[in-house]
PDB file of C-alpha atoms in Angstrom:
ATOM      1  CA  UNK A   1     -18.874  39.554 -37.953  1.00  0.00           C
ATOM      2  CA  UNK A   2     -18.438  42.649 -35.676  1.00  0.00           C
ATOM      3  CA  UNK A   3     -14.348  43.810 -33.877  1.00  0.00           C
ATOM      4  CA  UNK A   4     -15.961  43.416 -30.695  1.00  0.00           C
ATOM      5  CA  UNK A   5     -17.047  39.690 -31.411  1.00  0.00           C
ATOM      6  CA  UNK A   6     -13.599  38.520 -32.820  1.00  0.00           C
ATOM      7  CA  UNK A   7     -11.473  40.160 -29.454  1.00  0.00           C
ATOM      8  CA  UNK A   8     -14.608  38.238 -27.320  1.00  0.00           C
ATOM      9  CA  UNK A   9     -13.272  34.537 -28.992  1.00  0.00           C
ATOM     10  CA  UNK A  10     -10.429  35.273 -29.492  1.00  0.00           C
ATOM     11  CA  UNK A  11      -9.478  36.755 -25.473  1.00  0.00           C
ATOM     12  CA  UNK A  12     -11.632  33.042 -24.858  1.00  0.00           C
ATOM     13  CA  UNK A  13      -8.827  30.958 -26.542  1.00  0.00           C
ATOM     14  CA  UNK A  14      -6.002  32.597 -25.281  1.00  0.00           C
ATOM     15  CA  UNK A  15      -7.709  32.427 -21.652  1.00  0.00           C
ATOM     16  CA  UNK A  16      -8.016  28.638 -21.812  1.00  0.00           C
ATOM     17  CA  UNK A  17      -4.443  28.442 -23.254  1.00  0.00           C
ATOM     18  CA  UNK A  18      -3.354  30.467 -20.749  1.00  0.00           C
ATOM     19  CA  UNK A  19      -5.422  28.320 -18.020  1.00  0.00           C
ATOM     20  CA  UNK A  20      -4.523  25.136 -19.578  1.00  0.00           C
ATOM     21  CA  UNK A  21      -1.271  26.729 -19.570  1.00  0.00           C
ATOM     22  CA  UNK A  22      -0.671  27.691 -15.809  1.00  0.00           C
ATOM     23  CA  UNK A  23      -2.477  23.938 -14.969  1.00  0.00           C
ATOM     24  CA  UNK A  24       0.224  21.243 -16.568  1.00  0.00           C
ATOM     25  CA  UNK A  25       2.753  24.075 -14.863  1.00  0.00           C
ATOM     26  CA  UNK A  26       1.527  23.519 -11.953  1.00  0.00           C
ATOM     27  CA  UNK A  27       1.027  19.842 -11.867  1.00  0.00           C
ATOM     28  CA  UNK A  28       4.754  19.555 -13.467  1.00  0.00           C
ATOM     29  CA  UNK A  29       5.975  20.906  -9.632  1.00  0.00           C
ATOM     30  CA  UNK A  30       3.720  19.368  -7.273  1.00  0.00           C
ATOM     31  CA  UNK A  31       4.823  16.371  -9.212  1.00  0.00           C
ATOM     32  CA  UNK A  32       8.095  17.059  -8.132  1.00  0.00           C
ATOM     33  CA  UNK A  33       7.697  16.461  -4.669  1.00  0.00           C
ATOM     34  CA  UNK A  34       6.986  13.596  -2.340  1.00  0.00           C
ATOM     35  CA  UNK A  35       5.127  15.690   0.260  1.00  0.00           C
ATOM     36  CA  UNK A  36       2.136  13.888   1.855  1.00  0.00           C
ATOM     37  CA  UNK A  37      -0.967  15.493   3.365  1.00  0.00           C
ATOM     38  CA  UNK A  38      -2.793  13.988   5.477  1.00  0.00           C
ATOM     39  CA  UNK A  39      -6.996  15.478   6.475  1.00  0.00           C
ATOM     40  CA  UNK A  40      -8.328  12.851   7.970  1.00  0.00           C
ATOM     41  CA  UNK A  41      -9.552  13.455  11.033  1.00  0.00           C
ATOM     42  CA  UNK A  42      -8.549  10.673  12.411  1.00  0.00           C
ATOM     43  CA  UNK A  43      -4.540  11.143  10.155  1.00  0.00           C
ATOM     44  CA  UNK A  44      -5.877   7.554   8.929  1.00  0.00           C
ATOM     45  CA  UNK A  45      -2.208   8.059   6.136  1.00  0.00           C
ATOM     46  CA  UNK A  46       0.203   8.739   8.808  1.00  0.00           C
ATOM     47  CA  UNK A  47       1.505   6.411  10.718  1.00  0.00           C
ATOM     48  CA  UNK A  48       2.419   6.424  13.909  1.00  0.00           C
ATOM     49  CA  UNK A  49       5.388   7.721  16.282  1.00  0.00           C
ATOM     50  CA  UNK A  50       5.783   3.641  17.230  1.00  0.00           C
ATOM     51  CA  UNK A  51       5.891   2.242  13.891  1.00  0.00           C
ATOM     52  CA  UNK A  52       7.960   4.947  12.820  1.00  0.00           C
ATOM     53  CA  UNK A  53      10.549   3.974  15.809  1.00  0.00           C
ATOM     54  CA  UNK A  54      10.154   0.401  14.728  1.00  0.00           C
ATOM     55  CA  UNK A  55      11.616   1.221  10.619  1.00  0.00           C
ATOM     56  CA  UNK A  56      14.600   3.596  12.814  1.00  0.00           C
ATOM     57  CA  UNK A  57      15.413   0.720  14.058  1.00  0.00           C
ATOM     58  CA  UNK A  58      16.296  -1.780  10.872  1.00  0.00           C
ATOM     59  CA  UNK A  59      19.274  -2.466  10.649  1.00  0.00           C
ATOM     60  CA  UNK A  60      19.155  -4.347   7.135  1.00  0.00           C
ATOM     61  CA  UNK A  61      16.782  -4.828   4.620  1.00  0.00           C
ATOM     62  CA  UNK A  62      13.833  -6.944   5.531  1.00  0.00           C
ATOM     63  CA  UNK A  63      11.498  -8.359   2.710  1.00  0.00           C
ATOM     64  CA  UNK A  64       7.556  -7.601   3.335  1.00  0.00           C
ATOM     65  CA  UNK A  65       5.735  -9.927   0.870  1.00  0.00           C
ATOM     66  CA  UNK A  66       2.004  -8.826   0.335  1.00  0.00           C
ATOM     67  CA  UNK A  67      -0.222 -11.741  -0.621  1.00  0.00           C
ATOM     68  CA  UNK A  68      -3.679 -10.713  -2.651  1.00  0.00           C
ATOM     69  CA  UNK A  69      -5.216 -13.197  -5.467  1.00  0.00           C
ATOM     70  CA  UNK A  70      -5.917 -10.976  -8.148  1.00  0.00           C
ATOM     71  CA  UNK A  71      -8.860 -12.233 -10.941  1.00  0.00           C
ATOM     72  CA  UNK A  72     -12.088 -11.327 -11.747  1.00  0.00           C
ATOM     73  CA  UNK A  73     -13.531 -13.245  -9.421  1.00  0.00           C
ATOM     74  CA  UNK A  74     -11.961 -11.504  -6.950  1.00  0.00           C
ATOM     75  CA  UNK A  75     -14.882  -9.578  -4.317  1.00  0.00           C
ATOM     76  CA  UNK A  76     -15.451  -5.407  -5.082  1.00  0.00           C
ATOM     77  CA  UNK A  77     -14.707  -5.574  -1.268  1.00  0.00           C
ATOM     78  CA  UNK A  78     -11.699  -7.138  -1.121  1.00  0.00           C
ATOM     79  CA  UNK A  79     -10.222  -5.123  -4.163  1.00  0.00           C
ATOM     80  CA  UNK A  80     -10.762  -2.069  -2.285  1.00  0.00           C
ATOM     81  CA  UNK A  81      -9.743  -3.109   1.056  1.00  0.00           C
ATOM     82  CA  UNK A  82      -6.179  -4.544  -0.389  1.00  0.00           C
ATOM     83  CA  UNK A  83      -6.082  -1.267  -2.487  1.00  0.00           C
ATOM     84  CA  UNK A  84      -5.418   0.521   1.189  1.00  0.00           C
ATOM     85  CA  UNK A  85      -3.404  -2.797   2.084  1.00  0.00           C
ATOM     86  CA  UNK A  86      -0.874  -1.434  -0.530  1.00  0.00           C
ATOM     87  CA  UNK A  87      -1.115   2.587   0.099  1.00  0.00           C
ATOM     88  CA  UNK A  88       0.026   1.825   3.954  1.00  0.00           C
ATOM     89  CA  UNK A  89       2.438  -0.445   2.871  1.00  0.00           C
ATOM     90  CA  UNK A  90       3.728   2.278   0.391  1.00  0.00           C
ATOM     91  CA  UNK A  91       3.950   4.664   3.401  1.00  0.00           C
ATOM     92  CA  UNK A  92       5.992   1.513   5.447  1.00  0.00           C
ATOM     93  CA  UNK A  93       8.281   2.098   2.258  1.00  0.00           C
ATOM     94  CA  UNK A  94       8.568   5.979   2.169  1.00  0.00           C
ATOM     95  CA  UNK A  95       9.577   6.402   5.574  1.00  0.00           C
ATOM     96  CA  UNK A  96      12.542   3.071   5.820  1.00  0.00           C
ATOM     97  CA  UNK A  97      13.328   3.599   2.294  1.00  0.00           C
ATOM     98  CA  UNK A  98      15.745   0.687   1.076  1.00  0.00           C
ATOM     99  CA  UNK A  99      15.480  -0.897   4.418  1.00  0.00           C
ATOM    100  CA  UNK A 100      12.467  -2.394   3.414  1.00  0.00           C
ATOM    101  CA  UNK A 101      11.978  -4.125   0.322  1.00  0.00           C
ATOM    102  CA  UNK A 102       8.147  -4.745  -0.478  1.00  0.00           C
ATOM    103  CA  UNK A 103       7.195  -7.380  -3.034  1.00  0.00           C
ATOM    104  CA  UNK A 104       3.416  -7.762  -4.186  1.00  0.00           C
ATOM    105  CA  UNK A 105       2.886 -11.015  -5.128  1.00  0.00           C
ATOM    106  CA  UNK A 106      -0.652 -12.827  -6.997  1.00  0.00           C
ATOM    107  CA  UNK A 107      -1.168 -16.588  -5.970  1.00  0.00           C
ATOM    108  CA  UNK A 108      -3.304 -17.311  -8.302  1.00  0.00           C
ATOM    109  CA  UNK A 109      -3.928 -20.692  -8.453  1.00  0.00           C
ATOM    110  CA  UNK A 110      -0.551 -23.251  -9.850  1.00  0.00           C
ATOM    111  CA  UNK A 111       1.922 -20.608  -9.541  1.00  0.00           C
ATOM    112  CA  UNK A 112       4.453 -20.309  -7.699  1.00  0.00           C
ATOM    113  CA  UNK A 113       3.684 -17.377  -6.216  1.00  0.00           C
ATOM    114  CA  UNK A 114       0.503 -19.883  -4.662  1.00  0.00           C
ATOM    115  CA  UNK A 115       3.570 -22.144  -3.420  1.00  0.00           C
ATOM    116  CA  UNK A 116       5.524 -18.961  -2.069  1.00  0.00           C
ATOM    117  CA  UNK A 117       1.974 -18.413   0.243  1.00  0.00           C
ATOM    118  CA  UNK A 118       2.137 -22.103   1.543  1.00  0.00           C
ATOM    119  CA  UNK A 119       5.262 -22.265   2.496  1.00  0.00           C
ATOM    120  CA  UNK A 120       4.853 -19.043   4.457  1.00  0.00           C
ATOM    121  CA  UNK A 121       1.913 -20.710   6.105  1.00  0.00           C
ATOM    122  CA  UNK A 122      -0.835 -18.149   4.276  1.00  0.00           C
ATOM    123  CA  UNK A 123      -4.423 -19.411   4.693  1.00  0.00           C
ATOM    124  CA  UNK A 124      -6.129 -19.159   1.709  1.00  0.00           C
ATOM    125  CA  UNK A 125     -10.139 -18.387   1.376  1.00  0.00           C
ATOM    126  CA  UNK A 126     -12.699 -19.943   0.118  1.00  0.00           C
ATOM    127  CA  UNK A 127     -14.952 -17.673  -2.002  1.00  0.00           C
ATOM    128  CA  UNK A 128     -18.292 -18.452  -2.529  1.00  0.00           C
ATOM    129  CA  UNK A 129     -17.900 -19.083  -5.866  1.00  0.00           C
ATOM    130  CA  UNK A 130     -14.943 -22.319  -4.755  1.00  0.00           C
ATOM    131  CA  UNK A 131     -11.667 -20.149  -5.456  1.00  0.00           C
ATOM    132  CA  UNK A 132      -9.273 -19.623  -2.866  1.00  0.00           C
ATOM    133  CA  UNK A 133      -7.697 -16.273  -2.601  1.00  0.00           C
ATOM    134  CA  UNK A 134      -4.758 -15.611  -0.536  1.00  0.00           C
ATOM    135  CA  UNK A 135      -4.961 -11.945   1.493  1.00  0.00           C
ATOM    136  CA  UNK A 136      -2.312 -11.766   3.835  1.00  0.00           C
ATOM    137  CA  UNK A 137       1.876 -10.548   5.033  1.00  0.00           C
ATOM    138  CA  UNK A 138       5.230 -12.377   5.569  1.00  0.00           C
ATOM    139  CA  UNK A 139       7.801 -10.808   6.513  1.00  0.00           C
ATOM    140  CA  UNK A 140      11.312 -12.025   6.707  1.00  0.00           C
ATOM    141  CA  UNK A 141      14.753 -10.379   8.685  1.00  0.00           C
ATOM    142  CA  UNK A 142      18.170 -12.704   8.391  1.00  0.00           C
ATOM    143  CA  UNK A 143      16.422 -16.322   9.110  1.00  0.00           C
ATOM    144  CA  UNK A 144      12.968 -15.422  10.790  1.00  0.00           C
ATOM    145  CA  UNK A 145       9.560 -14.814   9.457  1.00  0.00           C
ATOM    146  CA  UNK A 146       5.977 -14.093  10.812  1.00  0.00           C
ATOM    147  CA  UNK A 147       3.684 -14.569   9.047  1.00  0.00           C
ATOM    148  CA  UNK A 148       0.019 -12.239   9.149  1.00  0.00           C
ATOM    149  CA  UNK A 149      -1.958 -15.646   7.729  1.00  0.00           C
ATOM    150  CA  UNK A 150      -5.345 -13.361   6.753  1.00  0.00           C
ATOM    151  CA  UNK A 151      -6.036 -10.444   6.669  1.00  0.00           C
ATOM    152  CA  UNK A 152      -9.274  -9.720   7.000  1.00  0.00           C
ATOM    153  CA  UNK A 153     -11.574  -6.765   7.124  1.00  0.00           C
ATOM    154  CA  UNK A 154     -12.763  -6.896  11.146  1.00  0.00           C
ATOM    155  CA  UNK A 155      -8.518  -5.879  12.201  1.00  0.00           C
ATOM    156  CA  UNK A 156      -8.684  -2.772   9.955  1.00  0.00           C
ATOM    157  CA  UNK A 157      -7.840  -0.443  12.036  1.00  0.00           C
ATOM    158  CA  UNK A 158      -5.374  -2.925  13.778  1.00  0.00           C
ATOM    159  CA  UNK A 159      -3.833  -3.566  10.406  1.00  0.00           C
ATOM    160  CA  UNK A 160      -0.370  -0.842  11.212  1.00  0.00           C
ATOM    161  CA  UNK A 161      -0.323  -2.284  14.867  1.00  0.00           C
ATOM    162  CA  UNK A 162      -0.280  -6.213  13.502  1.00  0.00           C
ATOM    163  CA  UNK A 163       2.133  -4.977  10.070  1.00  0.00           C
ATOM    164  CA  UNK A 164       4.502  -2.918  12.764  1.00  0.00           C
ATOM    165  CA  UNK A 165       3.938  -5.750  15.154  1.00  0.00           C
ATOM    166  CA  UNK A 166       5.268  -8.863  12.868  1.00  0.00           C
ATOM    167  CA  UNK A 167       8.354  -6.133  11.809  1.00  0.00           C
ATOM    168  CA  UNK A 168       9.619  -5.483  15.346  1.00  0.00           C
ATOM    169  CA  UNK A 169       9.701  -9.645  16.320  1.00  0.00           C
ATOM    170  CA  UNK A 170      11.814 -10.277  12.813  1.00  0.00           C
ATOM    171  CA  UNK A 171      14.044  -7.247  13.526  1.00  0.00           C
ATOM    172  CA  UNK A 172      15.188  -7.404  17.618  1.00  0.00           C
ATOM    173  CA  UNK A 173      16.941 -10.466  18.408  1.00  0.00           C
ATOM    174  CA  UNK A 174      15.303 -12.606  20.812  1.00  0.00           C
ATOM    175  CA  UNK A 175      17.047 -13.236  24.169  1.00  0.00           C
ATOM    176  CA  UNK A 176      17.625 -16.111  25.013  1.00  0.00           C
TER     177      UNK A 176
END
């Protein structure tokens, strides 16, 4: 082999190793921060100022229970929507911190989570296969509970409003 050919191979392998090391270092540094950037035109992944104001008013621990049946028979569209709901709930938790506890429950048939969903007033939805799925939210604060009995994809653009209204209804003391 000629000296030029060996030199090219060494520099190529060294360049790949250097780029790999830079990529790993970049991922480590950016992984330390929790900053999120919403680059969508409609700011789909950013909470509104009204929602942030409601979350700032929480003066105790609000529990939000997200019920979503997840098994092999769950339709793909429902799984994708559930993922978007979870992303939104993560935004809520990021802004509210420890004042908002989010529990994600999988109410399979004959489980404690299914009993809890029924007690919270959630409505099971029948699939074409005959199986029943639960897909809703219950919000509790002290002795008050507000339920979104069934999350539907046709109300997806109002999901933040529905969740914020439920939180607001349980944290604001009703006047006699």
